[in-house]
């Protein structure tokens, strides 16, 4: 289970328990919220990828020779899994995890976010990469790097499933507009340039559905851990069947 941006391991305990109830062996990547903070100032995502690589290596050793794992990425955890599976050098390191992964299920992942944040975005300071493979945006953003190098369902040996909730339509803030709809409008607009979309309250549907993957849209499902999110009893069985 791969936590989303600024989230830590503890936020996914209920999801872990719900998977265990369905006889699915799993563990949560051991990430804390504080470990994300340097990325806000232009740091790379190596902290995440290194831990993911170590965890996958250990799990494969426990499972036996030739074993492959399934990755379940929530929010940013989904596109970081795609980055981990790629063969190209990222900030001086090569992860190339696709040979160790059988499938990737993403929950509310903003695969195609344009990162149009109102106050801008600090460009990442990465080194040790092949500049011939990168455009200007990919040099400054790990998400753009991922989409430039590994577009869509890139690895033929990996099954990709994109899941997104459809619970909140974004509405521009004005008196009388519910906060959840105004927040969604701002988030969707940062993703795709238009806030007047449907999504899970954080990620709009179009941004979440990776080209070439299998698509699942869940009516009434919200982005963040709650009674009505991807990991709750109301929705988990709609996508967990792919992990069985």
PDB file of C-alpha atoms in Angstrom:
ATOM      1  CA  UNK A   1       0.000   0.000   0.000  1.00  0.00           C
ATOM      2  CA  UNK A   2       1.608   3.232  -1.172  1.00  0.00           C
ATOM      3  CA  UNK A   3       0.556   6.362   0.758  1.00  0.00           C
ATOM      4  CA  UNK A   4      -0.386   9.585  -0.981  1.00  0.00           C
ATOM      5  CA  UNK A   5       1.247  13.004  -0.804  1.00  0.00           C
ATOM      6  CA  UNK A   6       1.897  14.287   2.735  1.00  0.00           C
ATOM      7  CA  UNK A   7       0.308  11.129   4.160  1.00  0.00           C
ATOM      8  CA  UNK A   8       1.933   8.530   6.363  1.00  0.00           C
ATOM      9  CA  UNK A   9       1.554   4.898   7.219  1.00  0.00           C
ATOM     10  CA  UNK A  10      -0.956   5.391  10.017  1.00  0.00           C
ATOM     11  CA  UNK A  11      -3.584   6.917   7.696  1.00  0.00           C
ATOM     12  CA  UNK A  12      -3.942   3.549   5.934  1.00  0.00           C
ATOM     13  CA  UNK A  13      -4.407   1.221   8.896  1.00  0.00           C
ATOM     14  CA  UNK A  14      -8.143   0.789   8.212  1.00  0.00           C
ATOM     15  CA  UNK A  15      -7.449  -0.039   4.563  1.00  0.00           C
ATOM     16  CA  UNK A  16      -4.841  -2.566   5.657  1.00  0.00           C
ATOM     17  CA  UNK A  17      -7.317  -4.147   8.064  1.00  0.00           C
ATOM     18  CA  UNK A  18     -10.032  -4.310   5.402  1.00  0.00           C
ATOM     19  CA  UNK A  19      -7.652  -6.079   3.027  1.00  0.00           C
ATOM     20  CA  UNK A  20      -6.608  -8.525   5.733  1.00  0.00           C
ATOM     21  CA  UNK A  21     -10.289  -9.294   6.371  1.00  0.00           C
ATOM     22  CA  UNK A  22     -10.456 -10.339   2.725  1.00  0.00           C
ATOM     23  CA  UNK A  23      -7.439 -12.629   3.126  1.00  0.00           C
ATOM     24  CA  UNK A  24      -5.114 -10.353   1.193  1.00  0.00           C
ATOM     25  CA  UNK A  25      -1.611 -10.197   2.631  1.00  0.00           C
ATOM     26  CA  UNK A  26      -0.308  -6.663   2.508  1.00  0.00           C
ATOM     27  CA  UNK A  27       1.777  -4.054   4.218  1.00  0.00           C
ATOM     28  CA  UNK A  28       1.935  -0.284   4.125  1.00  0.00           C
ATOM     29  CA  UNK A  29       5.059   1.471   2.919  1.00  0.00           C
ATOM     30  CA  UNK A  30       6.697   2.901   6.033  1.00  0.00           C
ATOM     31  CA  UNK A  31       6.466   6.614   5.218  1.00  0.00           C
ATOM     32  CA  UNK A  32       5.791   9.491   7.604  1.00  0.00           C
ATOM     33  CA  UNK A  33       4.190  12.836   6.669  1.00  0.00           C
ATOM     34  CA  UNK A  34       7.374  14.733   7.562  1.00  0.00           C
ATOM     35  CA  UNK A  35       9.390  12.845   4.958  1.00  0.00           C
ATOM     36  CA  UNK A  36       7.425  14.577   2.203  1.00  0.00           C
ATOM     37  CA  UNK A  37       8.239  18.089   3.353  1.00  0.00           C
ATOM     38  CA  UNK A  38      11.543  18.531   1.453  1.00  0.00           C
ATOM     39  CA  UNK A  39       9.672  17.955  -1.826  1.00  0.00           C
ATOM     40  CA  UNK A  40       7.773  21.197  -1.197  1.00  0.00           C
ATOM     41  CA  UNK A  41      11.113  23.015  -1.547  1.00  0.00           C
ATOM     42  CA  UNK A  42      12.269  21.177  -4.661  1.00  0.00           C
ATOM     43  CA  UNK A  43      13.554  17.937  -3.159  1.00  0.00           C
ATOM     44  CA  UNK A  44      13.373  14.681  -5.111  1.00  0.00           C
ATOM     45  CA  UNK A  45      11.180  11.695  -4.277  1.00  0.00           C
ATOM     46  CA  UNK A  46      14.125   9.357  -3.697  1.00  0.00           C
ATOM     47  CA  UNK A  47      13.145   8.992  -0.043  1.00  0.00           C
ATOM     48  CA  UNK A  48       9.978   7.237  -1.211  1.00  0.00           C
ATOM     49  CA  UNK A  49      11.452   5.228  -4.082  1.00  0.00           C
ATOM     50  CA  UNK A  50      14.359   3.910  -2.011  1.00  0.00           C
ATOM     51  CA  UNK A  51      11.981   2.648   0.681  1.00  0.00           C
ATOM     52  CA  UNK A  52       9.702   1.157  -1.955  1.00  0.00           C
ATOM     53  CA  UNK A  53      12.613  -0.639  -3.592  1.00  0.00           C
ATOM     54  CA  UNK A  54      13.831  -1.998  -0.247  1.00  0.00           C
ATOM     55  CA  UNK A  55      10.334  -3.156   0.685  1.00  0.00           C
ATOM     56  CA  UNK A  56       9.694  -4.891  -2.643  1.00  0.00           C
ATOM     57  CA  UNK A  57      13.108  -6.604  -2.436  1.00  0.00           C
ATOM     58  CA  UNK A  58      12.386  -7.904   1.061  1.00  0.00           C
ATOM     59  CA  UNK A  59       8.877  -9.071   0.166  1.00  0.00           C
ATOM     60  CA  UNK A  60      10.171 -10.985  -2.867  1.00  0.00           C
ATOM     61  CA  UNK A  61      12.798 -12.677  -0.720  1.00  0.00           C
ATOM     62  CA  UNK A  62      10.073 -13.733   1.725  1.00  0.00           C
ATOM     63  CA  UNK A  63       7.788 -14.972  -1.059  1.00  0.00           C
ATOM     64  CA  UNK A  64      10.433 -16.941  -2.917  1.00  0.00           C
ATOM     65  CA  UNK A  65      12.429 -16.816  -6.107  1.00  0.00           C
ATOM     66  CA  UNK A  66      10.662 -15.246  -9.059  1.00  0.00           C
ATOM     67  CA  UNK A  67       7.864 -13.745  -6.966  1.00  0.00           C
ATOM     68  CA  UNK A  68       6.233 -10.528  -8.123  1.00  0.00           C
ATOM     69  CA  UNK A  69       4.243  -8.134  -5.967  1.00  0.00           C
ATOM     70  CA  UNK A  70       1.123  -6.059  -6.505  1.00  0.00           C
ATOM     71  CA  UNK A  71       1.269  -2.341  -5.811  1.00  0.00           C
ATOM     72  CA  UNK A  72      -1.727  -0.380  -4.540  1.00  0.00           C
ATOM     73  CA  UNK A  73      -1.098   3.344  -4.863  1.00  0.00           C
ATOM     74  CA  UNK A  74      -3.325   5.992  -3.335  1.00  0.00           C
ATOM     75  CA  UNK A  75      -3.144   9.474  -4.847  1.00  0.00           C
ATOM     76  CA  UNK A  76       0.525  10.380  -5.532  1.00  0.00           C
ATOM     77  CA  UNK A  77       1.515   6.867  -4.494  1.00  0.00           C
ATOM     78  CA  UNK A  78       0.122   5.676  -7.822  1.00  0.00           C
ATOM     79  CA  UNK A  79       2.322   7.754 -10.099  1.00  0.00           C
ATOM     80  CA  UNK A  80       5.327   7.205  -7.828  1.00  0.00           C
ATOM     81  CA  UNK A  81       4.825   3.478  -8.423  1.00  0.00           C
ATOM     82  CA  UNK A  82       5.026   4.161 -12.164  1.00  0.00           C
ATOM     83  CA  UNK A  83       8.257   6.085 -11.600  1.00  0.00           C
ATOM     84  CA  UNK A  84       9.681   3.218  -9.556  1.00  0.00           C
ATOM     85  CA  UNK A  85       8.927   0.708 -12.319  1.00  0.00           C
ATOM     86  CA  UNK A  86      10.810   2.707 -14.965  1.00  0.00           C
ATOM     87  CA  UNK A  87      14.306   1.863 -16.280  1.00  0.00           C
ATOM     88  CA  UNK A  88      15.710   5.368 -16.757  1.00  0.00           C
ATOM     89  CA  UNK A  89      18.055   7.078 -14.319  1.00  0.00           C
ATOM     90  CA  UNK A  90      16.195   9.321 -11.853  1.00  0.00           C
ATOM     91  CA  UNK A  91      18.267  11.670  -9.703  1.00  0.00           C
ATOM     92  CA  UNK A  92      21.256   9.422 -10.282  1.00  0.00           C
ATOM     93  CA  UNK A  93      19.528   6.135  -9.425  1.00  0.00           C
ATOM     94  CA  UNK A  94      17.946   3.380 -11.500  1.00  0.00           C
ATOM     95  CA  UNK A  95      15.038   1.457  -9.927  1.00  0.00           C
ATOM     96  CA  UNK A  96      13.634  -0.509 -12.896  1.00  0.00           C
ATOM     97  CA  UNK A  97      11.003  -2.227 -10.758  1.00  0.00           C
ATOM     98  CA  UNK A  98       8.669  -3.433 -13.507  1.00  0.00           C
ATOM     99  CA  UNK A  99      10.145  -6.959 -13.479  1.00  0.00           C
ATOM    100  CA  UNK A 100       9.154  -7.295  -9.829  1.00  0.00           C
ATOM    101  CA  UNK A 101       5.561  -6.033 -10.150  1.00  0.00           C
ATOM    102  CA  UNK A 102       2.617  -7.997 -11.565  1.00  0.00           C
ATOM    103  CA  UNK A 103       0.053  -5.221 -11.389  1.00  0.00           C
ATOM    104  CA  UNK A 104      -0.565  -1.671 -10.238  1.00  0.00           C
ATOM    105  CA  UNK A 105      -3.914  -0.477  -8.900  1.00  0.00           C
ATOM    106  CA  UNK A 106      -4.192   3.286  -8.422  1.00  0.00           C
ATOM    107  CA  UNK A 107      -6.833   5.010  -6.287  1.00  0.00           C
ATOM    108  CA  UNK A 108      -7.540   8.659  -7.091  1.00  0.00           C
ATOM    109  CA  UNK A 109      -4.084   9.167  -8.570  1.00  0.00           C
ATOM    110  CA  UNK A 110      -3.628  12.463 -10.473  1.00  0.00           C
ATOM    111  CA  UNK A 111      -1.700  10.776 -13.291  1.00  0.00           C
ATOM    112  CA  UNK A 112      -2.121  13.700 -15.667  1.00  0.00           C
ATOM    113  CA  UNK A 113      -2.021  16.639 -13.280  1.00  0.00           C
ATOM    114  CA  UNK A 114      -0.678  19.781 -14.903  1.00  0.00           C
ATOM    115  CA  UNK A 115       0.334  21.021 -11.424  1.00  0.00           C
ATOM    116  CA  UNK A 116      -1.176  24.447 -12.054  1.00  0.00           C
ATOM    117  CA  UNK A 117      -1.062  25.470  -8.402  1.00  0.00           C
ATOM    118  CA  UNK A 118      -2.271  29.016  -7.608  1.00  0.00           C
ATOM    119  CA  UNK A 119       1.025  29.990  -5.953  1.00  0.00           C
ATOM    120  CA  UNK A 120       3.223  28.120  -8.397  1.00  0.00           C
ATOM    121  CA  UNK A 121       5.481  25.140  -7.826  1.00  0.00           C
ATOM    122  CA  UNK A 122       9.130  25.002  -6.777  1.00  0.00           C
ATOM    123  CA  UNK A 123      11.159  23.357  -9.532  1.00  0.00           C
ATOM    124  CA  UNK A 124      12.890  20.180  -8.390  1.00  0.00           C
ATOM    125  CA  UNK A 125      16.659  20.103  -8.043  1.00  0.00           C
ATOM    126  CA  UNK A 126      17.634  16.695  -9.437  1.00  0.00           C
ATOM    127  CA  UNK A 127      20.900  15.516 -10.978  1.00  0.00           C
ATOM    128  CA  UNK A 128      22.340  12.485 -12.732  1.00  0.00           C
ATOM    129  CA  UNK A 129      19.712  12.162 -15.472  1.00  0.00           C
ATOM    130  CA  UNK A 130      19.894  11.955 -19.258  1.00  0.00           C
ATOM    131  CA  UNK A 131      18.906  15.432 -20.517  1.00  0.00           C
ATOM    132  CA  UNK A 132      18.090  14.063 -23.981  1.00  0.00           C
ATOM    133  CA  UNK A 133      15.103  12.243 -22.447  1.00  0.00           C
ATOM    134  CA  UNK A 134      13.686  15.307 -20.684  1.00  0.00           C
ATOM    135  CA  UNK A 135      11.817  18.425 -21.644  1.00  0.00           C
ATOM    136  CA  UNK A 136      11.908  21.490 -19.406  1.00  0.00           C
ATOM    137  CA  UNK A 137       8.860  20.453 -17.385  1.00  0.00           C
ATOM    138  CA  UNK A 138      10.201  16.930 -16.846  1.00  0.00           C
ATOM    139  CA  UNK A 139      13.448  18.409 -15.536  1.00  0.00           C
ATOM    140  CA  UNK A 140      11.565  20.257 -12.817  1.00  0.00           C
ATOM    141  CA  UNK A 141       8.792  17.805 -11.948  1.00  0.00           C
ATOM    142  CA  UNK A 142       8.909  14.096 -11.111  1.00  0.00           C
ATOM    143  CA  UNK A 143       5.340  13.624 -12.298  1.00  0.00           C
ATOM    144  CA  UNK A 144       6.172  15.191 -15.653  1.00  0.00           C
ATOM    145  CA  UNK A 145       9.329  13.036 -15.721  1.00  0.00           C
ATOM    146  CA  UNK A 146       7.147   9.955 -15.234  1.00  0.00           C
ATOM    147  CA  UNK A 147       4.690  10.860 -17.972  1.00  0.00           C
ATOM    148  CA  UNK A 148       7.452  11.853 -20.399  1.00  0.00           C
ATOM    149  CA  UNK A 149       9.390   8.616 -19.928  1.00  0.00           C
ATOM    150  CA  UNK A 150       6.665   6.071 -19.111  1.00  0.00           C
ATOM    151  CA  UNK A 151       3.401   7.248 -20.686  1.00  0.00           C
ATOM    152  CA  UNK A 152       0.182   5.394 -19.968  1.00  0.00           C
ATOM    153  CA  UNK A 153       0.221   1.671 -19.203  1.00  0.00           C
ATOM    154  CA  UNK A 154       3.860   1.607 -20.253  1.00  0.00           C
ATOM    155  CA  UNK A 155       5.047  -1.850 -19.208  1.00  0.00           C
ATOM    156  CA  UNK A 156       3.390  -4.727 -21.120  1.00  0.00           C
ATOM    157  CA  UNK A 157       4.233  -7.185 -18.341  1.00  0.00           C
ATOM    158  CA  UNK A 158       2.299  -5.154 -15.735  1.00  0.00           C
ATOM    159  CA  UNK A 159      -1.479  -4.934 -15.442  1.00  0.00           C
ATOM    160  CA  UNK A 160      -2.694  -1.397 -14.730  1.00  0.00           C
ATOM    161  CA  UNK A 161      -6.045  -0.548 -13.100  1.00  0.00           C
ATOM    162  CA  UNK A 162      -7.087   3.080 -12.515  1.00  0.00           C
ATOM    163  CA  UNK A 163      -9.834   3.746  -9.977  1.00  0.00           C
ATOM    164  CA  UNK A 164     -11.452   7.121  -9.340  1.00  0.00           C
ATOM    165  CA  UNK A 165     -14.387   8.280  -7.263  1.00  0.00           C
ATOM    166  CA  UNK A 166     -17.148  10.462  -8.667  1.00  0.00           C
ATOM    167  CA  UNK A 167     -18.682  12.207  -5.687  1.00  0.00           C
ATOM    168  CA  UNK A 168     -18.048  15.964  -5.950  1.00  0.00           C
ATOM    169  CA  UNK A 169     -18.533  18.354  -8.830  1.00  0.00           C
ATOM    170  CA  UNK A 170     -16.295  21.371  -8.512  1.00  0.00           C
ATOM    171  CA  UNK A 171     -17.915  24.782  -8.238  1.00  0.00           C
ATOM    172  CA  UNK A 172     -16.130  28.108  -8.068  1.00  0.00           C
ATOM    173  CA  UNK A 173     -16.313  29.641  -4.619  1.00  0.00           C
ATOM    174  CA  UNK A 174     -19.063  32.116  -3.891  1.00  0.00           C
ATOM    175  CA  UNK A 175     -21.562  32.624  -1.097  1.00  0.00           C
ATOM    176  CA  UNK A 176     -23.636  29.504  -0.649  1.00  0.00           C
ATOM    177  CA  UNK A 177     -21.306  27.056  -2.410  1.00  0.00           C
ATOM    178  CA  UNK A 178     -20.375  24.166  -0.090  1.00  0.00           C
ATOM    179  CA  UNK A 179     -16.733  24.171   0.982  1.00  0.00           C
ATOM    180  CA  UNK A 180     -16.189  20.669  -0.400  1.00  0.00           C
ATOM    181  CA  UNK A 181     -17.261  21.789  -3.878  1.00  0.00           C
ATOM    182  CA  UNK A 182     -15.135  24.942  -3.764  1.00  0.00           C
ATOM    183  CA  UNK A 183     -12.072  22.980  -2.616  1.00  0.00           C
ATOM    184  CA  UNK A 184     -12.681  20.417  -5.357  1.00  0.00           C
ATOM    185  CA  UNK A 185     -12.924  23.201  -7.939  1.00  0.00           C
ATOM    186  CA  UNK A 186      -9.483  24.497  -6.952  1.00  0.00           C
ATOM    187  CA  UNK A 187      -7.949  21.034  -6.953  1.00  0.00           C
ATOM    188  CA  UNK A 188      -9.458  19.983 -10.284  1.00  0.00           C
ATOM    189  CA  UNK A 189      -8.419  23.274 -11.857  1.00  0.00           C
ATOM    190  CA  UNK A 190      -4.818  22.712 -10.735  1.00  0.00           C
ATOM    191  CA  UNK A 191      -4.973  19.260 -12.295  1.00  0.00           C
ATOM    192  CA  UNK A 192      -6.505  19.962 -15.682  1.00  0.00           C
ATOM    193  CA  UNK A 193      -7.147  23.683 -16.005  1.00  0.00           C
ATOM    194  CA  UNK A 194     -10.893  23.412 -15.385  1.00  0.00           C
ATOM    195  CA  UNK A 195     -12.566  23.196 -11.988  1.00  0.00           C
ATOM    196  CA  UNK A 196     -16.028  22.419 -13.355  1.00  0.00           C
ATOM    197  CA  UNK A 197     -15.480  18.650 -13.345  1.00  0.00           C
ATOM    198  CA  UNK A 198     -16.555  15.576 -11.437  1.00  0.00           C
ATOM    199  CA  UNK A 199     -14.138  13.669  -9.245  1.00  0.00           C
ATOM    200  CA  UNK A 200     -13.416  12.371  -5.759  1.00  0.00           C
ATOM    201  CA  UNK A 201     -13.080  15.837  -4.231  1.00  0.00           C
ATOM    202  CA  UNK A 202      -9.336  16.077  -4.924  1.00  0.00           C
ATOM    203  CA  UNK A 203      -8.701  14.328  -8.244  1.00  0.00           C
ATOM    204  CA  UNK A 204     -11.018  14.719 -11.215  1.00  0.00           C
ATOM    205  CA  UNK A 205     -11.975  11.605 -13.140  1.00  0.00           C
ATOM    206  CA  UNK A 206     -10.200  12.527 -16.386  1.00  0.00           C
ATOM    207  CA  UNK A 207      -6.898  13.150 -14.590  1.00  0.00           C
ATOM    208  CA  UNK A 208      -7.085   9.837 -12.730  1.00  0.00           C
ATOM    209  CA  UNK A 209      -7.734   7.407 -15.592  1.00  0.00           C
ATOM    210  CA  UNK A 210      -4.391   6.323 -17.018  1.00  0.00           C
ATOM    211  CA  UNK A 211      -4.418   5.705 -20.755  1.00  0.00           C
ATOM    212  CA  UNK A 212      -4.209   2.013 -21.571  1.00  0.00           C
ATOM    213  CA  UNK A 213      -5.240   0.899 -18.072  1.00  0.00           C
ATOM    214  CA  UNK A 214      -8.510  -0.676 -17.015  1.00  0.00           C
ATOM    215  CA  UNK A 215     -10.849   2.018 -15.687  1.00  0.00           C
ATOM    216  CA  UNK A 216     -13.182   1.892 -12.688  1.00  0.00           C
ATOM    217  CA  UNK A 217     -15.308   4.897 -11.672  1.00  0.00           C
ATOM    218  CA  UNK A 218     -17.002   4.682  -8.273  1.00  0.00           C
ATOM    219  CA  UNK A 219     -20.129   6.785  -7.794  1.00  0.00           C
ATOM    220  CA  UNK A 220     -20.177   8.480  -4.378  1.00  0.00           C
ATOM    221  CA  UNK A 221     -16.570   7.648  -3.456  1.00  0.00           C
ATOM    222  CA  UNK A 222     -14.324  10.284  -1.857  1.00  0.00           C
ATOM    223  CA  UNK A 223     -10.556  10.773  -2.013  1.00  0.00           C
ATOM    224  CA  UNK A 224      -9.380  10.893   1.588  1.00  0.00           C
ATOM    225  CA  UNK A 225      -9.740   8.159   4.212  1.00  0.00           C
ATOM    226  CA  UNK A 226     -13.271   8.420   5.605  1.00  0.00           C
ATOM    227  CA  UNK A 227     -16.477   6.395   5.832  1.00  0.00           C
ATOM    228  CA  UNK A 228     -16.993   6.781   2.079  1.00  0.00           C
ATOM    229  CA  UNK A 229     -13.583   6.434   0.484  1.00  0.00           C
ATOM    230  CA  UNK A 230     -11.777   3.827  -1.618  1.00  0.00           C
ATOM    231  CA  UNK A 231     -10.891   1.653   1.350  1.00  0.00           C
ATOM    232  CA  UNK A 232     -14.303   1.608   3.018  1.00  0.00           C
ATOM    233  CA  UNK A 233     -16.705  -1.341   2.892  1.00  0.00           C
ATOM    234  CA  UNK A 234     -18.943   0.548   0.479  1.00  0.00           C
ATOM    235  CA  UNK A 235     -16.319   0.581  -2.289  1.00  0.00           C
ATOM    236  CA  UNK A 236     -13.407  -1.730  -1.582  1.00  0.00           C
ATOM    237  CA  UNK A 237     -14.984  -4.794  -3.172  1.00  0.00           C
ATOM    238  CA  UNK A 238     -15.385  -2.935  -6.474  1.00  0.00           C
ATOM    239  CA  UNK A 239     -11.616  -2.980  -7.021  1.00  0.00           C
ATOM    240  CA  UNK A 240     -10.173  -5.461  -4.540  1.00  0.00           C
ATOM    241  CA  UNK A 241     -11.232  -8.349  -6.782  1.00  0.00           C
ATOM    242  CA  UNK A 242      -8.262  -7.472  -8.976  1.00  0.00           C
ATOM    243  CA  UNK A 243      -5.924  -8.301  -6.094  1.00  0.00           C
ATOM    244  CA  UNK A 244      -7.380 -11.743  -5.401  1.00  0.00           C
TER     245      UNK A 244
END
